[in-house]
PDB file of C-alpha atoms and ligand atoms in Angstrom:
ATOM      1  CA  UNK U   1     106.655 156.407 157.293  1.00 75.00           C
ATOM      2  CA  UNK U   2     103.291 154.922 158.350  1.00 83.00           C
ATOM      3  CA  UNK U   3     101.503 157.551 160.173  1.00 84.00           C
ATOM      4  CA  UNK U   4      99.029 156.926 163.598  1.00 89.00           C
ATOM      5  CA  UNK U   5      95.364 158.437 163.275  1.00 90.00           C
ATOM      6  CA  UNK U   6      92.430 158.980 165.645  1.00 93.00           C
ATOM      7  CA  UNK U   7      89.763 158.189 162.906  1.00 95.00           C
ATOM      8  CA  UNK U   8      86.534 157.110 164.740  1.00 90.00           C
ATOM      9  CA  UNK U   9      85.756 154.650 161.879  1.00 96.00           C
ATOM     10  CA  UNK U  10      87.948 152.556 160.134  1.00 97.00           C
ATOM     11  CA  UNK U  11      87.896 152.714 156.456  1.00 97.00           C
ATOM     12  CA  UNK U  12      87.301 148.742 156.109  1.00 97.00           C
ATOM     13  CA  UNK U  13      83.876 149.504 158.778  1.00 97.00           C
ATOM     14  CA  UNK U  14      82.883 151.831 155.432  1.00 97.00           C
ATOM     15  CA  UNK U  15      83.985 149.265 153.063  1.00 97.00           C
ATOM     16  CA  UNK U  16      81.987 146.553 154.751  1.00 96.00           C
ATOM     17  CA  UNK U  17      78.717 148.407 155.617  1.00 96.00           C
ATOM     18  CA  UNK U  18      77.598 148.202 151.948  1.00 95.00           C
ATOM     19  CA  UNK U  19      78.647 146.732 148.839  1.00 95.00           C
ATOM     20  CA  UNK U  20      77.190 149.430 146.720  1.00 97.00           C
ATOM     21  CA  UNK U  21      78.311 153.026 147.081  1.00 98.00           C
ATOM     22  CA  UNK U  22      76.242 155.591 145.628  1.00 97.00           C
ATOM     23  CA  UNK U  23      77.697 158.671 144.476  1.00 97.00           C
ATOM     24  CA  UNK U  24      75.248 161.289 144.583  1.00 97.00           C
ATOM     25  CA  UNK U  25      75.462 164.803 143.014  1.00 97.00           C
ATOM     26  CA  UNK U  26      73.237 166.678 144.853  1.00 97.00           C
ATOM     27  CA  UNK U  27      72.074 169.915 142.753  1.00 97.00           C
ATOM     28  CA  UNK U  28      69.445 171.088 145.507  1.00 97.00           C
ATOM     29  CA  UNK U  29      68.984 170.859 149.175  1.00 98.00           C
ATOM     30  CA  UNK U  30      65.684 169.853 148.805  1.00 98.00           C
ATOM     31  CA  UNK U  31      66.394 166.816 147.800  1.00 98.00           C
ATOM     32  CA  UNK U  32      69.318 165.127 149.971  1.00 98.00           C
ATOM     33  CA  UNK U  33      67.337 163.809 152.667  1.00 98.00           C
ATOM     34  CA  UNK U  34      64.362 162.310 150.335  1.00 98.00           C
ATOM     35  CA  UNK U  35      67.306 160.821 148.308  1.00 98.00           C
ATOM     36  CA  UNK U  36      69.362 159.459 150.924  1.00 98.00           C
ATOM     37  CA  UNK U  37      65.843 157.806 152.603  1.00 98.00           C
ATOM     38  CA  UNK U  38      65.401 156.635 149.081  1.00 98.00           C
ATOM     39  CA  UNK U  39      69.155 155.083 148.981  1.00 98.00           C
ATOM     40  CA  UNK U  40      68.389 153.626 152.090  1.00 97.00           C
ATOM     41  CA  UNK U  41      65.054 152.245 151.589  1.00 97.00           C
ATOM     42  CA  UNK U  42      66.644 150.067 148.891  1.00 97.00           C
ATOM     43  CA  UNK U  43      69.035 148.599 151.114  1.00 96.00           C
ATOM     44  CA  UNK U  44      72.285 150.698 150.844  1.00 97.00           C
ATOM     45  CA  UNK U  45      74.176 151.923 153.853  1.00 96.00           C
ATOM     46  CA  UNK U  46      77.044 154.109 152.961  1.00 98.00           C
ATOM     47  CA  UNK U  47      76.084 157.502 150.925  1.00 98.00           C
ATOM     48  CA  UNK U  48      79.116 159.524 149.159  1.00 98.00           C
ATOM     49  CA  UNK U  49      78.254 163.393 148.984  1.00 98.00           C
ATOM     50  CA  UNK U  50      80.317 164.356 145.911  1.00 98.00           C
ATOM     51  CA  UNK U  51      81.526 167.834 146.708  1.00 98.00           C
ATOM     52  CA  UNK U  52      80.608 169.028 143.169  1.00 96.00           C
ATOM     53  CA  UNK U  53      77.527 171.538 143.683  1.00 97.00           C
ATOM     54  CA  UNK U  54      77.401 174.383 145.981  1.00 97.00           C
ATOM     55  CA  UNK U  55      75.317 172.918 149.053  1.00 98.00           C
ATOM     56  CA  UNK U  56      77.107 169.278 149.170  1.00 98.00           C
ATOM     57  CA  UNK U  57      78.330 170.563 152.192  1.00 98.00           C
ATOM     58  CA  UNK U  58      74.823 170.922 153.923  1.00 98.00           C
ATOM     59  CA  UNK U  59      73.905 168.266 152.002  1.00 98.00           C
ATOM     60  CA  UNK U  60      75.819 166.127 154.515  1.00 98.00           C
ATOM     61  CA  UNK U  61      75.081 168.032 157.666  1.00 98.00           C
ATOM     62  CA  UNK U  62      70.965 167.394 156.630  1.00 98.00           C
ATOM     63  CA  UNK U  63      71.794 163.390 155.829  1.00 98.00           C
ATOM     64  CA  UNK U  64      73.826 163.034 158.909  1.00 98.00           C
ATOM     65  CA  UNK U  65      71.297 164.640 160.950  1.00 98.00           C
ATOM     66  CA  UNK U  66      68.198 163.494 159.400  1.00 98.00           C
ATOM     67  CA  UNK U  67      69.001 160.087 158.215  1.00 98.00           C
ATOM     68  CA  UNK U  68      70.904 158.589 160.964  1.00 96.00           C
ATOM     69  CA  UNK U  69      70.621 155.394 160.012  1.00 96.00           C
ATOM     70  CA  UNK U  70      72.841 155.938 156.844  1.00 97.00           C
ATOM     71  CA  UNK U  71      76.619 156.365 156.634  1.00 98.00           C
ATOM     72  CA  UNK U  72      77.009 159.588 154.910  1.00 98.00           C
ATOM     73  CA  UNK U  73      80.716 160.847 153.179  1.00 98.00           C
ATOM     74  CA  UNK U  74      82.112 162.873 151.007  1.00 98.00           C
ATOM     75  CA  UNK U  75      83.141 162.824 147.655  1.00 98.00           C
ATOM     76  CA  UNK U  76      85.650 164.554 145.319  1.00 98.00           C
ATOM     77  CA  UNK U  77      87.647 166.390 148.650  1.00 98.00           C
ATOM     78  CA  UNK U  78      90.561 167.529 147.191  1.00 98.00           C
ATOM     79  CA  UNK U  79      92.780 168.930 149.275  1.00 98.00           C
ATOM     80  CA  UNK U  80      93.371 169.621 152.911  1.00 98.00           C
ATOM     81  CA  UNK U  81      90.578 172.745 153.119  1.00 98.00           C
ATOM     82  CA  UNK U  82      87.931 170.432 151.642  1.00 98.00           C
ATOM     83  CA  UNK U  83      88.959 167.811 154.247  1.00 98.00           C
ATOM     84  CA  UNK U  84      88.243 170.042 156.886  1.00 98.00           C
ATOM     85  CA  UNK U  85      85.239 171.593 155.552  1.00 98.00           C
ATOM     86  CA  UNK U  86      83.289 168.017 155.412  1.00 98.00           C
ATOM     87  CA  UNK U  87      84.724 166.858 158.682  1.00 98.00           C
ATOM     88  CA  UNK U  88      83.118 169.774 160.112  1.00 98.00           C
ATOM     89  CA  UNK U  89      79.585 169.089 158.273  1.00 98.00           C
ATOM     90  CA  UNK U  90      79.172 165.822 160.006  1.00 98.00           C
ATOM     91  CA  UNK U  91      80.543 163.316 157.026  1.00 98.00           C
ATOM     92  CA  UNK U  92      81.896 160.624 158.731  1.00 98.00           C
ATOM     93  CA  UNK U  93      84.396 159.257 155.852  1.00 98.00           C
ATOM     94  CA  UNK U  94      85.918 161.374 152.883  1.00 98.00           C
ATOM     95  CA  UNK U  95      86.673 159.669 149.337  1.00 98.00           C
ATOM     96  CA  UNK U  96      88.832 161.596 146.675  1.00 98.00           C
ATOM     97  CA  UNK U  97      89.255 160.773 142.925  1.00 98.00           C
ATOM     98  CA  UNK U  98      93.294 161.229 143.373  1.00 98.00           C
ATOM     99  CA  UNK U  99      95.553 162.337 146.057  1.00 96.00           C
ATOM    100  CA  UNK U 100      98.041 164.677 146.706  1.00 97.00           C
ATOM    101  CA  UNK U 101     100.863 163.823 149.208  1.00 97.00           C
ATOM    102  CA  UNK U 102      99.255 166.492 151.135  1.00 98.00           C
ATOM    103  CA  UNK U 103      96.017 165.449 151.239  1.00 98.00           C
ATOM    104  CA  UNK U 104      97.312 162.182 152.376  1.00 98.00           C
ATOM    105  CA  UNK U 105      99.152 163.201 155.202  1.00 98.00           C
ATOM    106  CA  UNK U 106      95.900 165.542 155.892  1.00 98.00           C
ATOM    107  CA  UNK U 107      93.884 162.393 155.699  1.00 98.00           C
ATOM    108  CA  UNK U 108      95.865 160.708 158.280  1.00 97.00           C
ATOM    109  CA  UNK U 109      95.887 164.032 160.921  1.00 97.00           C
ATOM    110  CA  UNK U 110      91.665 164.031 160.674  1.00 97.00           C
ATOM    111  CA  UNK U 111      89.226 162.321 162.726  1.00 97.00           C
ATOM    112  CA  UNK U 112      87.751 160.707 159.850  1.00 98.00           C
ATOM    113  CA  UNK U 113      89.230 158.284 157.589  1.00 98.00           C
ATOM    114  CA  UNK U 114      90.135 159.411 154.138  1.00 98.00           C
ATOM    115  CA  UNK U 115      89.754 156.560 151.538  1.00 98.00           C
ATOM    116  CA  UNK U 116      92.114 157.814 148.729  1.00 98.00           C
ATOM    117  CA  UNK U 117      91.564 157.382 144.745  1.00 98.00           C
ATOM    118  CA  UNK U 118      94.124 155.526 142.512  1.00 98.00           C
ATOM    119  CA  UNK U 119      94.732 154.824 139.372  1.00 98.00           C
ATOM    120  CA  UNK U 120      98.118 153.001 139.417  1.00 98.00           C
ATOM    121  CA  UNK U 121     100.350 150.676 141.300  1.00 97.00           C
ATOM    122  CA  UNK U 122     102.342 154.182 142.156  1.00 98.00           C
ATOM    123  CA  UNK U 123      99.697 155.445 143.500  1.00 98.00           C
ATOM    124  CA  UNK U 124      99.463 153.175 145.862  1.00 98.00           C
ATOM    125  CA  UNK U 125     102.484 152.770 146.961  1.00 98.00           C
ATOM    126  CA  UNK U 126     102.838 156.003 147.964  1.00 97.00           C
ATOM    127  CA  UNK U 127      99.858 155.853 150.041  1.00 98.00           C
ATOM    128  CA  UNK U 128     100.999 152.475 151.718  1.00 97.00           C
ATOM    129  CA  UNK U 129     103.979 154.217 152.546  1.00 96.00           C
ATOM    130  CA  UNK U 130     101.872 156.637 154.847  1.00 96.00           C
ATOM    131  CA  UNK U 131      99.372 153.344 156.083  1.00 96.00           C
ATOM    132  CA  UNK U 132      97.148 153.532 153.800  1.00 98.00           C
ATOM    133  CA  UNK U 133      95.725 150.270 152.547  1.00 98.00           C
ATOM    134  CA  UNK U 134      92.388 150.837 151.722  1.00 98.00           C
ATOM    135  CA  UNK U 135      91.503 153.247 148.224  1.00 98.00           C
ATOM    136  CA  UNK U 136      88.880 153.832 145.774  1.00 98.00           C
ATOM    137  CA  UNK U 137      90.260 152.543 141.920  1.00 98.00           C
ATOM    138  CA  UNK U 138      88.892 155.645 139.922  1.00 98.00           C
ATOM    139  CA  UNK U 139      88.145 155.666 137.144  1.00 98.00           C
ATOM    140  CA  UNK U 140      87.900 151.984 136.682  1.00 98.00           C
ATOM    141  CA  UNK U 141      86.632 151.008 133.746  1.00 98.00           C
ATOM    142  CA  UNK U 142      89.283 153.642 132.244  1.00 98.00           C
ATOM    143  CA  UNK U 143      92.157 152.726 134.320  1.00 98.00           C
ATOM    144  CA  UNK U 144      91.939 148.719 133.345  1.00 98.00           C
ATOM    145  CA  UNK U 145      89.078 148.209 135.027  1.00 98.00           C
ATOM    146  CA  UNK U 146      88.617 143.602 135.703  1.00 98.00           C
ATOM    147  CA  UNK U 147      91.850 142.921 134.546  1.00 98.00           C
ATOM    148  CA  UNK U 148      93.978 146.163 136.175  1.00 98.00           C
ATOM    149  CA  UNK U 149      92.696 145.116 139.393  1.00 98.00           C
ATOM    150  CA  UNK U 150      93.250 141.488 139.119  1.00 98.00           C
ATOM    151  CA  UNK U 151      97.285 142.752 137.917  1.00 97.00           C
ATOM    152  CA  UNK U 152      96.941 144.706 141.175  1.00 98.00           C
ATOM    153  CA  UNK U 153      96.252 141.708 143.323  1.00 96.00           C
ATOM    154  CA  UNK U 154      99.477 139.909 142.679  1.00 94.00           C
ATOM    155  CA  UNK U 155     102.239 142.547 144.327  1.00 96.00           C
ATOM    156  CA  UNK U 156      99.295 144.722 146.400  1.00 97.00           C
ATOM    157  CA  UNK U 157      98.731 141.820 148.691  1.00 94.00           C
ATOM    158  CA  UNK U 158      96.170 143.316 151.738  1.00 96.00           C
ATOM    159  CA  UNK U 159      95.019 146.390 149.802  1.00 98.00           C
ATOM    160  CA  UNK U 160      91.464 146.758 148.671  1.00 98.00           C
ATOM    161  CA  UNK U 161      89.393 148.821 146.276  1.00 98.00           C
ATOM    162  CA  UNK U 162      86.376 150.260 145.676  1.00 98.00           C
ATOM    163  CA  UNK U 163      86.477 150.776 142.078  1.00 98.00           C
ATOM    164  CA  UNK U 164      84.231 153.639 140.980  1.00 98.00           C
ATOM    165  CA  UNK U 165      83.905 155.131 137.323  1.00 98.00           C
ATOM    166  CA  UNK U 166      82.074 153.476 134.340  1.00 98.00           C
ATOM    167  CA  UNK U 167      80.491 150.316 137.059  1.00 97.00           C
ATOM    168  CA  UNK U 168      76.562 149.707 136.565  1.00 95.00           C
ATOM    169  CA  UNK U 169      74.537 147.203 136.735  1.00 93.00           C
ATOM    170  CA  UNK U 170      76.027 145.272 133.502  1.00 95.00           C
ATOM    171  CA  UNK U 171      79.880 145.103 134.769  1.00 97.00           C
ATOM    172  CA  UNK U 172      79.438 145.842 139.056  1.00 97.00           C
ATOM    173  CA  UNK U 173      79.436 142.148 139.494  1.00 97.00           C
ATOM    174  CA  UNK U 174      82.598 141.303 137.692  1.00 98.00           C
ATOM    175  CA  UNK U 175      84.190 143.652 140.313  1.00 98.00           C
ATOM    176  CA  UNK U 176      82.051 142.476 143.162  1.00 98.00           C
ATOM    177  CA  UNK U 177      83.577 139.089 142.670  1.00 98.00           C
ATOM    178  CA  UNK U 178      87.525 140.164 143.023  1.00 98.00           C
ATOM    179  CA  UNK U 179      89.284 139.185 145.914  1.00 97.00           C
ATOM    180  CA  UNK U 180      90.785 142.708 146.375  1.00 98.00           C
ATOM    181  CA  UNK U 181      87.197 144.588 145.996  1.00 98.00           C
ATOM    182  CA  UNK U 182      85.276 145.075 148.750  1.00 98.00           C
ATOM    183  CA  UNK U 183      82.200 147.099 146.861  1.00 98.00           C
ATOM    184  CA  UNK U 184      81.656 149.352 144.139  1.00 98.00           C
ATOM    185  CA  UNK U 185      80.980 152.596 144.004  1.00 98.00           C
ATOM    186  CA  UNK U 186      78.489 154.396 140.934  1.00 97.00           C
ATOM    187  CA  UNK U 187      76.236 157.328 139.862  1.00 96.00           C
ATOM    188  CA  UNK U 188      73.735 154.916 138.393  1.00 95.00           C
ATOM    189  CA  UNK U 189      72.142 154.363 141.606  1.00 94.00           C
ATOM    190  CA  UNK U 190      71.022 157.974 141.584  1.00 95.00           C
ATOM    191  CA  UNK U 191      70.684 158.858 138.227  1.00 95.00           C
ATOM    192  CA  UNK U 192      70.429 163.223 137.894  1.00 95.00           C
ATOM    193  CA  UNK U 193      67.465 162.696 135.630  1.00 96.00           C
ATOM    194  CA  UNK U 194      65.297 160.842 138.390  1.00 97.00           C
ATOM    195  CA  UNK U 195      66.782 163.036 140.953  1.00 96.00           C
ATOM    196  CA  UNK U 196      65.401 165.966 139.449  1.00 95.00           C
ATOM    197  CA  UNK U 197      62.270 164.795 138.954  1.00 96.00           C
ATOM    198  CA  UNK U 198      62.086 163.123 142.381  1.00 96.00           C
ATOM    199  CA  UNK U 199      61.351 160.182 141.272  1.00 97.00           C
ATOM    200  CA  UNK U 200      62.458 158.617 144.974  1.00 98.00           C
ATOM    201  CA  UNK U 201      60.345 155.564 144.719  1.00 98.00           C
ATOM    202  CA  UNK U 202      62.360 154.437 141.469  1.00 97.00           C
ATOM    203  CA  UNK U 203      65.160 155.095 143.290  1.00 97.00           C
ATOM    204  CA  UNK U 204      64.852 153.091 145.979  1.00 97.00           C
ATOM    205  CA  UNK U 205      64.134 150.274 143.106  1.00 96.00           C
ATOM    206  CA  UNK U 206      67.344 150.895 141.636  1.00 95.00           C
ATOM    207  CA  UNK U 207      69.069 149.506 144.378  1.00 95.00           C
ATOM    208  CA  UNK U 208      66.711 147.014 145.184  1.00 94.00           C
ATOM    209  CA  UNK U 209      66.863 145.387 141.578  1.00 92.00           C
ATOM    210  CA  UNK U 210      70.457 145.944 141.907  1.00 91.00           C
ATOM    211  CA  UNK U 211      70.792 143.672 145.565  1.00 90.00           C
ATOM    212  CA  UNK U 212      69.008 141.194 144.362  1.00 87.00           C
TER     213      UNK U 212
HETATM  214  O1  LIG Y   1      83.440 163.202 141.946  1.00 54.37           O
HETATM  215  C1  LIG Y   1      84.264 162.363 142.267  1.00 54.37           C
HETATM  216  O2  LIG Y   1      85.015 162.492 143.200  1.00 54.37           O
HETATM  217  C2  LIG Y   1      84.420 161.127 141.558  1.00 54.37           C
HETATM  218  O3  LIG Y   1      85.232 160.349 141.919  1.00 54.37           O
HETATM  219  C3  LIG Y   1      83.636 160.837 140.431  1.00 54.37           C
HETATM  220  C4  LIG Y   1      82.574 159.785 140.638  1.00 54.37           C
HETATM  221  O4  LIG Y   1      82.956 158.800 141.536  1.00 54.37           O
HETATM  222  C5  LIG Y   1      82.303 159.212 139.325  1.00 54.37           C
HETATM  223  O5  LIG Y   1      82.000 160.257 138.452  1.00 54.37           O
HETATM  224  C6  LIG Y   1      81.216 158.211 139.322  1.00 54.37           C
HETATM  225  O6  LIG Y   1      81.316 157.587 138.114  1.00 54.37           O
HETATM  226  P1  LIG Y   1      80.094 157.054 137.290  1.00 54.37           P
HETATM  227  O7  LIG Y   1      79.427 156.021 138.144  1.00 54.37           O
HETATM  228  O8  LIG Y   1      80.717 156.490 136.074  1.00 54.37           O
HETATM  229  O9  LIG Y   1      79.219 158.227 137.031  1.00 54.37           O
END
């Protein structure tokens, strides 16, 4: 049963506004906006909020307010609730590191598009049964990583990953060059360490070394 949506954004307009998909843990308020200019500054587009700490939500309502030019979603949404919760704080694209049946039918009823996680050729075929043809490959470099997704390619003809978990800058360009990866998503673009020290300007380049 593929299922209609209203989403305002496709999930292949997030796929192709950046190859590099920061996941950022974001521990104090203070610091989304500096860290999301700092993302951008290097050249990255697309920001994933992981819901993990208490003010991820406002996290995304200050990015998607105050850095406009960035494409600010969230991470690790869960179930139907979180859905709802980040929809309403402005995020215009959720990412989860599984999925429930629920959460993709919930996925498919919001006005944002849900890119689902996977970690098997089940996995997605349960969400291609709903439409679904876009996911995030979590955690890669556990689940097969390379060579899983290059398996994948052969019977999951149209579907494409952003695999996330265990990708840096030694392995992201192995991925980068499958035909079924679009980008790649990674905390090593905002490491917690530099975060908390606000170290912005090595941030920003991070991601520049990392483009180049
Ligand atoms: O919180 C979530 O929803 C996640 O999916 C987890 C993150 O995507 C990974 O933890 C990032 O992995 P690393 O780049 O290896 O740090």
């Amino acid at each position: 049963m593929t299922m209609t949506t209203q989403w305002k954004l496709q999930p292949t307009d997030v796929f192709q506004s950046s190859k590099l998909v920061p996941v950022m843990v974001i521990e104090n308020i203070q610091d989304a906006v500096p860290l999301a200019k700092a993302l951008v500054a290097g050249g990255i587009k697309v920001l994933e909020v992981t819901l993990r700490t208490d003010c991820a939500l406002e996290a995304i309502a200050a990015i998607a307010r105050e850095v406009p030019e960035a494409l600010v979603g969230a991470g690790t949404v869960m179930n139907r609730k979180q859905l709802a919760e980040v929809e309403a704080a402005g995020a215009k694209f959720a990412i989860s590191p599984g999925a429930s049946r629920d959460l993709l039918i919930a996925g498919k009823e919001s006005s944002i598009p849900l890119i689902p996680g996977v970690a098997s050729i089940s996995e997605v075929m349960k969400g291609l049964e709903l439409g679904y043809t876009e996911f995030k490959f979590f955690p890669a470099e556990a689940s097969g990583g390379v060579a899983a997704l290059k398996a994948f390619s052969g019977p999951l003809n149209g579907v494409v990953f952003c695999p996330t978990g265990g990708i840096g800058v030694h392995n992201y360009k192995d991925y980068l060059a499958l035909k079924n990866v679009a980008c790649v998503g990674g905390s090593w673009m905002a490491p917690a360490d530099l975060v908390n020290q606000g170290q912005w300007q090595q941030i920003t380049d991070i991601c520049q070394q990392t483009l180049a």
